[in-house]
Amino acid sequence: MQMHNTIRDEVLLDVRSLETHFYGEESVTHALGGISFQIMKGETVGVVGESGCGKSVTALSILRLLPKLTARTVGGEVRFHGQDLLKLSEQEMRKIRGGKIAMIFQDPMTSLNPVYTVGHQIAEAIQIHTGVSRSSALTEAEEMLRFVRIADPERRVSNYPYEMSGGMRQRVMIAMALACSPELLIADEPTTALDVTIQAQILRLIVDLKERTGTAVMFITHDLGVVAETCQRVIVMYAGRIVEQASVMDLFARPMHPYTQALMHSVPDRRRGRQSRLPEIPGIVPNLRDPIIGCSFAPRCPFAIDICREKTPVLRDIESGHAAACWRSEEIVCA
Amino acid sequence: MAGYILRRLVSTIAVMVMVGIFVFLLLRLAPGDPAAMIAGRSATEEMIAGIREQLGLNDPMPVQFMHWVGDMLAGDFGTSILAGRPVLELLSQRLEPTLSLAILTMILAVTIGVSFGVLAAWRAGGFVDRILTGFSALGYSVPVFVIGFFLIYFFAVRTHWLPVQGYVPMSNGIALWFMHLILPTVTLGLGFIAFIARVTRASMLEVLSEDYMRTAVAKGASSYAMLFHHALKNAGVPILTVVGISFAYLIGGVVITETVFNLPGIGRLVVDAINNRDYPIIQSVLILTSGLYVLINLTVDLTYMLIDPRIRY
Amino acid sequence: MTLPAATLEITPTAPLGFSGLARIARRHPLVLIGGGLLALLIVLALSASLYAGDPGNMDPFKRLQPPSAEMWFGSDHLGRDVFARTIFGARISLMVGLASAACAALVGLLIGILAGYNRMFDNIVMRVMDGLMSIPTILLAIALISLTGPGIGILIVAIAIPETPAVARLVRSVVLSVRERPYVEAALCGGARLHKVLWRHILPSTIPALMVQGAIVCASAIMTEAALSFLGAGVPPEIPSWGNMIASSRLYLAIAPLTIFGPGICLAVTVLAVNLLGDGLRDMFDPRAKRRR
């Protein structure tokens, strides 16, 4: 920090060739095929892609929350402040989780423990990482509820999750995540399971709290519209790889991967709401159990030529700060 | 809430009435004349007729039934044919050994069974889990009395570590009382440990895959907090249900264990009653244990609310 | 016990040839082990007179002998061959166990199907079943047997009655779920008679659950028989049964432990075989349960 004048430039999270496999009864799924990206201090980065493209797996791999029996991160590094999280002991990792890196999940209806009050659950996070007494943690929890703008926090703090609406529960999740002032917040589709009107409120809340706390945010979504509203930089994922990476402005102005272009054409109509959860692109996502030859998007790509089916394109800088993994980016960018 | 308890009470009473009719009919179906049996072999016709009149055996069945139920509600469970004393008095004399055994067994089974099940679920497919699978197959398959004789043989007959059998009342010293109850408790407890551990494991496995468990890890909770704070309370309802249901098995096991270890409890009383055809004792024990069973399960249902705030009746 | 059997799907019942049996054995080793062990025990019990001595023969000069080539498990306090008695005892245990299980399964099936289809009957009979379930199995059986005194017939009935409610409940729940299935409703709408639908669609779908529950009941029945005989309320004392043998030898545990452990171990192995068979059948009919375990 003392070296740089602007905090912005300091790398907070540096993911290098992260590779995660899922193990089925007879097959291995290559859920993440070696992805690399960085998140700067205080930056908001969107991670976009269809269901099953590896967005959530990336998040779970970073925090080492993958199901132990069926999944393993087999390669790469996750450097947080220069320290590789994959090499930490489980005990050291516990201090990172919830303390330095917090996460909110897709479905607030199932992500809170039904048998404890929300105050108790927020206070637990505070107690784990600060070691304060139960009663002062509960007072702090009440503060956090106020912070995420839940009305009547004095009363709500002793509510059980089932007594709250979905939007309110997601606010509780956010309060719990921000309770220990993490440096990075991973938000995994935090609005997908909510009503459209509530979605907008929660988005605004996250953007607003991010401004006030200066925490970096990794925003996972399938909705490019959400990215446009909240993020500074975007990572587009397809079939376990990053296919394009750029600032929000650049990406929307000049999408350089056919997949990104297709995504943009199918940006869900906000007024139609939740029905259009999945962007409609013809064809299906490839089966990650089979080895992929060539570009994984080739079978669905309108621009595919022979080389696309034979050699896998690597992510390369097409313009400064704008990378894409496509053989024909230069040709199609203005198409 | 009050409405629910009322509804439950009504259905409980309905069940008890069924049990009552069943036990009542059982007695009436018994071959032989109860009056003749009470009177003994050397009784004359007049004596038997007198007893029959006295017992109300000449009244119509429904009237007899109402009398019988009325007596029980008033605390009169009849008189033992053999001992000639009130059944309730005999039962209360035998209560201490039975209660000691039952309570110690439940404590043992719940503590060991639940912790075993939690550990097995935590590392499903691992070492503890394998042991549990093997152990529970044995726990289900080896009858209580066989376990009992094995334990007696190895821990009492061969090694003299523990007393072979018999009972020492608590008033003669807690240590001695406890020494005499170790083997019976383990004997009776093994099956329950297996049973409770298996249910705990299944219930925990389900809970461990819930989203909120991932939330708990994501906020940095330790494995211990995960298992015993976040998961166990959620897994509690099925476990509690099983503890309630297994009460009926417990009573059956108590009868056998008391016989194996020669404990002067209610179980022995019942076994002796079979050989003497002492029906008042048998029917009272049937009514009382099934009443207790129903009551325990009612309590279990109501304690669900303490575990899971979503359950409101 | 909470069995997932109630959610069993119907498995197509193709005729089972030798290859079909071999496939079941390979995929579900528990069925093979449990079933094989049980079959072996049945054969051993039935052919007992071919190789075991006379179980009733007393020899006052050979009381409480240690095991020998002549008497593998030694002799009891009346000088009887413990091995021969154990083998002959298997007949009683298996017979009583299987017969009680069959009775409980048949009566439970009947009650369960009727309760699943008639609300009036359901309300009354299920309360009776609740009542029966609230009385501990052993006590209920003791009460029934105390009416007539020990005897094989009353023993089978007395063991079957407490086991029936569980079967009835299970069958009822299967019936309740199956009768809502589209093909059953379609058959009824298409004008099929109720009893035909019951016979063609409902009954077959209860079979898998019934088989699993049957094995559980059978294991429990064998244990109950032994326990009752041990308590002196089961098989008449002159007939060799495992429970009787253990009861009559209990005083000689220190001198001749095999008089107790011989029949005890046989009893445990038999129950284990039936339990394994039950577990295997459940895995076979409900693969979801296997993954959960």
mmCIF file of C-alpha atoms in Angstrom, chain C residues 13-258:
data_model
loop_
_atom_site.group_PDB
_atom_site.id
_atom_site.type_symbol
_atom_site.label_atom_id
_atom_site.label_comp_id
_atom_site.label_asym_id
_atom_site.label_seq_id
_atom_site.Cartn_x
_atom_site.Cartn_y
_atom_site.Cartn_z
ATOM 1 C CA THR C 13 -41.021 -58.026 -12.749
ATOM 2 C CA ALA C 14 -39.392 -59.842 -15.605
ATOM 3 C CA PRO C 15 -39.163 -63.602 -15.207
ATOM 4 C CA LEU C 16 -35.978 -64.427 -13.344
ATOM 5 C CA GLY C 17 -33.767 -66.978 -15.004
ATOM 6 C CA PHE C 18 -30.417 -68.148 -13.748
ATOM 7 C CA SER C 19 -28.690 -65.186 -15.366
ATOM 8 C CA GLY C 20 -31.155 -62.859 -13.672
ATOM 9 C CA LEU C 21 -30.297 -64.362 -10.295
ATOM 10 C CA ALA C 22 -26.603 -64.107 -11.056
ATOM 11 C CA ARG C 23 -27.007 -60.448 -11.911
ATOM 12 C CA ILE C 24 -28.841 -59.747 -8.663
ATOM 13 C CA ALA C 25 -26.120 -61.563 -6.752
ATOM 14 C CA ARG C 26 -23.400 -59.524 -8.392
ATOM 15 C CA ARG C 27 -25.070 -56.150 -7.966
ATOM 16 C CA HIS C 28 -26.465 -56.794 -4.517
ATOM 17 C CA PRO C 29 -24.020 -58.949 -2.583
ATOM 18 C CA LEU C 30 -26.045 -58.530 0.610
ATOM 19 C CA VAL C 31 -28.948 -60.399 -0.953
ATOM 20 C CA LEU C 32 -26.559 -63.172 -1.923
ATOM 21 C CA ILE C 33 -24.854 -63.383 1.469
ATOM 22 C CA GLY C 34 -28.039 -63.089 3.526
ATOM 23 C CA GLY C 35 -30.131 -65.285 1.263
ATOM 24 C CA GLY C 36 -27.378 -67.878 0.888
ATOM 25 C CA LEU C 37 -26.748 -68.068 4.614
ATOM 26 C CA LEU C 38 -30.448 -68.412 5.279
ATOM 27 C CA ALA C 39 -30.819 -71.142 2.655
ATOM 28 C CA LEU C 40 -27.853 -72.984 4.162
ATOM 29 C CA LEU C 41 -29.387 -72.787 7.636
ATOM 30 C CA ILE C 42 -32.703 -74.099 6.347
ATOM 31 C CA VAL C 43 -31.015 -77.035 4.621
ATOM 32 C CA LEU C 44 -28.942 -77.812 7.720
ATOM 33 C CA ALA C 45 -32.038 -77.678 9.906
ATOM 34 C CA LEU C 46 -34.139 -79.861 7.632
ATOM 35 C CA SER C 47 -31.468 -82.511 7.216
ATOM 36 C CA ALA C 48 -30.619 -82.500 10.919
ATOM 37 C CA SER C 49 -31.525 -86.134 11.524
ATOM 38 C CA LEU C 50 -28.977 -87.223 8.878
ATOM 39 C CA TYR C 51 -25.925 -86.057 10.778
ATOM 40 C CA ALA C 52 -26.844 -84.851 14.274
ATOM 41 C CA GLY C 53 -27.516 -87.136 17.212
ATOM 42 C CA ASP C 54 -30.771 -87.503 19.108
ATOM 43 C CA PRO C 55 -31.540 -84.183 20.781
ATOM 44 C CA GLY C 56 -33.715 -85.763 23.437
ATOM 45 C CA ASN C 57 -31.354 -88.513 24.537
ATOM 46 C CA MET C 58 -30.242 -87.973 28.153
ATOM 47 C CA ASP C 59 -27.122 -89.528 29.569
ATOM 48 C CA PRO C 60 -26.743 -88.924 33.299
ATOM 49 C CA PHE C 61 -23.104 -90.034 33.165
ATOM 50 C CA LYS C 62 -22.164 -87.439 30.581
ATOM 51 C CA ARG C 63 -23.476 -84.271 32.181
ATOM 52 C CA LEU C 64 -21.883 -80.913 31.288
ATOM 53 C CA GLN C 65 -19.116 -82.493 29.213
ATOM 54 C CA PRO C 66 -16.692 -80.271 27.303
ATOM 55 C CA PRO C 67 -16.817 -80.381 23.489
ATOM 56 C CA SER C 68 -15.591 -83.641 21.969
ATOM 57 C CA ALA C 69 -15.548 -85.392 18.598
ATOM 58 C CA GLU C 70 -18.750 -87.102 19.602
ATOM 59 C CA MET C 71 -20.553 -84.033 20.947
ATOM 60 C CA TRP C 72 -19.227 -80.928 19.199
ATOM 61 C CA PHE C 73 -20.704 -78.428 21.621
ATOM 62 C CA GLY C 74 -20.430 -80.689 24.671
ATOM 63 C CA SER C 75 -23.431 -81.744 26.736
ATOM 64 C CA ASP C 76 -25.893 -79.942 28.950
ATOM 65 C CA HIS C 77 -26.875 -80.500 32.574
ATOM 66 C CA LEU C 78 -29.042 -83.476 31.626
ATOM 67 C CA GLY C 79 -26.301 -85.000 29.504
ATOM 68 C CA ARG C 80 -27.937 -84.093 26.197
ATOM 69 C CA ASP C 81 -25.966 -83.333 23.041
ATOM 70 C CA VAL C 82 -25.915 -79.530 22.769
ATOM 71 C CA PHE C 83 -24.951 -79.562 19.090
ATOM 72 C CA ALA C 84 -27.829 -81.855 18.181
ATOM 73 C CA ARG C 85 -30.226 -79.722 20.199
ATOM 74 C CA THR C 86 -28.933 -76.556 18.570
ATOM 75 C CA ILE C 87 -29.419 -77.979 15.079
ATOM 76 C CA PHE C 88 -32.891 -79.253 15.867
ATOM 77 C CA GLY C 89 -33.633 -75.960 17.577
ATOM 78 C CA ALA C 90 -33.018 -74.228 14.257
ATOM 79 C CA ARG C 91 -36.128 -75.955 12.894
ATOM 80 C CA ILE C 92 -38.301 -74.400 15.569
ATOM 81 C CA SER C 93 -36.759 -70.960 15.290
ATOM 82 C CA LEU C 94 -36.947 -70.814 11.519
ATOM 83 C CA MET C 95 -40.407 -72.287 11.394
ATOM 84 C CA VAL C 96 -41.842 -69.943 13.995
ATOM 85 C CA GLY C 97 -40.005 -66.965 12.477
ATOM 86 C CA LEU C 98 -41.122 -67.609 8.916
ATOM 87 C CA ALA C 99 -44.665 -68.548 9.887
ATOM 88 C CA SER C 100 -45.137 -65.448 12.052
ATOM 89 C CA ALA C 101 -43.661 -63.237 9.355
ATOM 90 C CA ALA C 102 -45.987 -64.772 6.771
ATOM 91 C CA CYS C 103 -49.016 -64.297 9.026
ATOM 92 C CA ALA C 104 -48.112 -60.716 9.860
ATOM 93 C CA ALA C 105 -47.391 -59.924 6.198
ATOM 94 C CA LEU C 106 -50.669 -61.401 4.932
ATOM 95 C CA VAL C 107 -52.896 -59.878 7.589
ATOM 96 C CA GLY C 108 -51.007 -56.581 7.400
ATOM 97 C CA LEU C 109 -51.367 -56.558 3.625
ATOM 98 C CA LEU C 110 -55.094 -57.135 3.841
ATOM 99 C CA ILE C 111 -55.636 -54.483 6.506
ATOM 100 C CA GLY C 112 -53.326 -52.030 4.748
ATOM 101 C CA ILE C 113 -55.075 -52.325 1.386
ATOM 102 C CA LEU C 114 -58.533 -52.012 2.918
ATOM 103 C CA ALA C 115 -57.409 -49.047 5.019
ATOM 104 C CA GLY C 116 -55.928 -47.411 1.952
ATOM 105 C CA TYR C 117 -59.253 -47.684 0.155
ATOM 106 C CA ASN C 118 -61.894 -47.173 2.785
ATOM 107 C CA ARG C 119 -61.812 -44.142 5.048
ATOM 108 C CA MET C 120 -64.198 -45.520 7.649
ATOM 109 C CA PHE C 121 -62.236 -48.716 8.010
ATOM 110 C CA ASP C 122 -59.020 -46.687 7.955
ATOM 111 C CA ASN C 123 -60.036 -44.490 10.865
ATOM 112 C CA ILE C 124 -61.115 -47.330 13.097
ATOM 113 C CA VAL C 125 -58.509 -49.918 12.265
ATOM 114 C CA MET C 126 -55.575 -47.541 12.303
ATOM 115 C CA ARG C 127 -56.488 -46.446 15.844
ATOM 116 C CA VAL C 128 -56.461 -50.115 16.830
ATOM 117 C CA MET C 129 -53.067 -50.447 15.154
ATOM 118 C CA ASP C 130 -51.822 -47.393 17.056
ATOM 119 C CA GLY C 131 -53.013 -49.031 20.239
ATOM 120 C CA LEU C 132 -51.255 -52.298 19.438
ATOM 121 C CA MET C 133 -48.065 -50.446 18.574
ATOM 122 C CA SER C 134 -48.091 -48.718 21.934
ATOM 123 C CA ILE C 135 -47.768 -52.036 23.753
ATOM 124 C CA PRO C 136 -44.231 -53.437 23.779
ATOM 125 C CA THR C 137 -43.992 -56.492 21.510
ATOM 126 C CA ILE C 138 -42.727 -58.821 24.201
ATOM 127 C CA LEU C 139 -45.359 -57.804 26.735
ATOM 128 C CA LEU C 140 -48.167 -58.180 24.217
ATOM 129 C CA ALA C 141 -46.927 -61.607 23.201
ATOM 130 C CA ILE C 142 -46.562 -62.609 26.848
ATOM 131 C CA ALA C 143 -50.115 -61.518 27.545
ATOM 132 C CA LEU C 144 -51.464 -63.517 24.611
ATOM 133 C CA ILE C 145 -49.509 -66.603 25.540
ATOM 134 C CA SER C 146 -50.471 -66.385 29.183
ATOM 135 C CA LEU C 147 -54.049 -67.016 28.053
ATOM 136 C CA THR C 148 -53.395 -70.554 26.875
ATOM 137 C CA GLY C 149 -49.974 -71.514 28.130
ATOM 138 C CA PRO C 150 -46.987 -72.275 25.922
ATOM 139 C CA GLY C 151 -47.605 -73.828 22.505
ATOM 140 C CA ILE C 152 -46.279 -73.437 18.986
ATOM 141 C CA GLY C 153 -49.580 -72.328 17.458
ATOM 142 C CA ILE C 154 -50.347 -69.613 19.992
ATOM 143 C CA LEU C 155 -46.695 -68.556 19.822
ATOM 144 C CA ILE C 156 -46.914 -67.872 16.098
ATOM 145 C CA VAL C 157 -50.121 -65.889 16.563
ATOM 146 C CA ALA C 158 -48.738 -64.028 19.562
ATOM 147 C CA ILE C 159 -45.621 -62.991 17.663
ATOM 148 C CA ALA C 160 -47.514 -62.107 14.483
ATOM 149 C CA ILE C 161 -50.058 -59.802 16.162
ATOM 150 C CA PRO C 162 -47.613 -57.173 17.468
ATOM 151 C CA GLU C 163 -45.758 -57.169 14.126
ATOM 152 C CA THR C 164 -48.874 -56.656 12.029
ATOM 153 C CA PRO C 165 -49.440 -52.896 12.603
ATOM 154 C CA ALA C 166 -46.099 -51.930 11.074
ATOM 155 C CA VAL C 167 -46.846 -53.941 7.941
ATOM 156 C CA ALA C 168 -50.361 -52.544 7.712
ATOM 157 C CA ARG C 169 -49.118 -48.972 8.002
ATOM 158 C CA LEU C 170 -46.487 -49.497 5.361
ATOM 159 C CA VAL C 171 -48.888 -51.127 2.903
ATOM 160 C CA ARG C 172 -51.441 -48.410 3.567
ATOM 161 C CA SER C 173 -48.930 -45.675 2.749
ATOM 162 C CA VAL C 174 -47.915 -47.435 -0.472
ATOM 163 C CA VAL C 175 -51.561 -47.840 -1.456
ATOM 164 C CA LEU C 176 -52.299 -44.191 -0.686
ATOM 165 C CA SER C 177 -49.459 -43.055 -2.915
ATOM 166 C CA VAL C 178 -50.130 -45.516 -5.712
ATOM 167 C CA ARG C 179 -53.847 -44.848 -5.985
ATOM 168 C CA GLU C 180 -53.101 -41.252 -6.971
ATOM 169 C CA ARG C 181 -50.849 -42.351 -9.849
ATOM 170 C CA PRO C 182 -52.185 -41.509 -13.302
ATOM 171 C CA TYR C 183 -52.320 -45.087 -14.574
ATOM 172 C CA VAL C 184 -54.451 -46.185 -11.642
ATOM 173 C CA GLU C 185 -56.830 -43.275 -12.039
ATOM 174 C CA ALA C 186 -56.902 -43.927 -15.769
ATOM 175 C CA ALA C 187 -57.790 -47.568 -15.208
ATOM 176 C CA LEU C 188 -60.629 -46.583 -12.868
ATOM 177 C CA CYS C 189 -61.904 -43.929 -15.246
ATOM 178 C CA GLY C 190 -61.731 -46.428 -18.075
ATOM 179 C CA GLY C 191 -64.343 -48.463 -16.266
ATOM 180 C CA ALA C 192 -62.155 -51.110 -14.651
ATOM 181 C CA ARG C 193 -63.686 -52.644 -11.542
ATOM 182 C CA LEU C 194 -62.139 -51.627 -8.244
ATOM 183 C CA HIS C 195 -61.153 -55.141 -7.212
ATOM 184 C CA LYS C 196 -59.448 -55.656 -10.565
ATOM 185 C CA VAL C 197 -57.449 -52.452 -10.141
ATOM 186 C CA LEU C 198 -56.516 -53.510 -6.648
ATOM 187 C CA TRP C 199 -55.363 -56.877 -7.912
ATOM 188 C CA ARG C 200 -53.569 -55.672 -11.052
ATOM 189 C CA HIS C 201 -52.055 -52.340 -10.058
ATOM 190 C CA ILE C 202 -52.131 -51.800 -6.331
ATOM 191 C CA LEU C 203 -51.166 -55.233 -5.075
ATOM 192 C CA PRO C 204 -48.042 -55.659 -7.223
ATOM 193 C CA SER C 205 -46.739 -52.261 -6.208
ATOM 194 C CA THR C 206 -46.838 -53.224 -2.551
ATOM 195 C CA ILE C 207 -44.706 -56.324 -3.118
ATOM 196 C CA PRO C 208 -41.228 -54.751 -2.892
ATOM 197 C CA ALA C 209 -42.042 -52.901 0.320
ATOM 198 C CA LEU C 210 -43.725 -56.018 1.652
ATOM 199 C CA MET C 211 -40.661 -58.156 0.963
ATOM 200 C CA VAL C 212 -38.345 -55.746 2.744
ATOM 201 C CA GLN C 213 -40.699 -55.387 5.684
ATOM 202 C CA GLY C 214 -41.243 -59.152 5.656
ATOM 203 C CA ALA C 215 -37.529 -59.729 6.201
ATOM 204 C CA ILE C 216 -37.474 -57.221 9.045
ATOM 205 C CA VAL C 217 -40.518 -58.835 10.642
ATOM 206 C CA CYS C 218 -38.975 -62.273 10.207
ATOM 207 C CA ALA C 219 -35.754 -61.244 11.973
ATOM 208 C CA SER C 220 -37.737 -59.646 14.727
ATOM 209 C CA ALA C 221 -39.999 -62.711 15.011
ATOM 210 C CA ILE C 222 -37.046 -65.071 15.393
ATOM 211 C CA MET C 223 -35.663 -62.844 18.136
ATOM 212 C CA THR C 224 -39.045 -62.581 19.854
ATOM 213 C CA GLU C 225 -39.515 -66.338 19.743
ATOM 214 C CA ALA C 226 -36.123 -66.874 21.351
ATOM 215 C CA ALA C 227 -36.801 -64.188 23.948
ATOM 216 C CA LEU C 228 -40.204 -65.626 24.821
ATOM 217 C CA SER C 229 -38.842 -69.142 25.078
ATOM 218 C CA PHE C 230 -36.035 -67.780 27.221
ATOM 219 C CA LEU C 231 -38.592 -66.166 29.510
ATOM 220 C CA GLY C 232 -40.521 -69.422 29.706
ATOM 221 C CA ALA C 233 -43.471 -68.151 27.681
ATOM 222 C CA GLY C 234 -42.616 -69.571 24.295
ATOM 223 C CA VAL C 235 -41.964 -73.025 22.958
ATOM 224 C CA PRO C 236 -42.901 -75.741 25.489
ATOM 225 C CA PRO C 237 -39.768 -76.714 27.436
ATOM 226 C CA GLU C 238 -39.639 -80.307 26.150
ATOM 227 C CA ILE C 239 -39.051 -79.116 22.567
ATOM 228 C CA PRO C 240 -35.476 -77.981 21.926
ATOM 229 C CA SER C 241 -35.394 -74.341 20.894
ATOM 230 C CA TRP C 242 -32.559 -71.857 21.224
ATOM 231 C CA GLY C 243 -34.383 -69.756 23.790
ATOM 232 C CA ASN C 244 -35.274 -72.816 25.888
ATOM 233 C CA MET C 245 -31.738 -74.143 25.756
ATOM 234 C CA ILE C 246 -30.264 -70.855 26.923
ATOM 235 C CA ALA C 247 -32.827 -70.550 29.698
ATOM 236 C CA SER C 248 -32.266 -74.066 31.006
ATOM 237 C CA SER C 249 -28.474 -73.742 30.858
ATOM 238 C CA ARG C 250 -28.120 -70.324 32.407
ATOM 239 C CA LEU C 251 -27.051 -71.699 35.755
ATOM 240 C CA TYR C 252 -24.144 -73.534 34.105
ATOM 241 C CA LEU C 253 -22.702 -70.533 32.280
ATOM 242 C CA ALA C 254 -19.458 -70.689 34.251
ATOM 243 C CA ILE C 255 -18.954 -74.452 33.832
ATOM 244 C CA ALA C 256 -20.203 -75.080 30.305
ATOM 245 C CA PRO C 257 -20.405 -71.764 28.423
ATOM 246 C CA LEU C 258 -21.003 -73.510 25.098
#
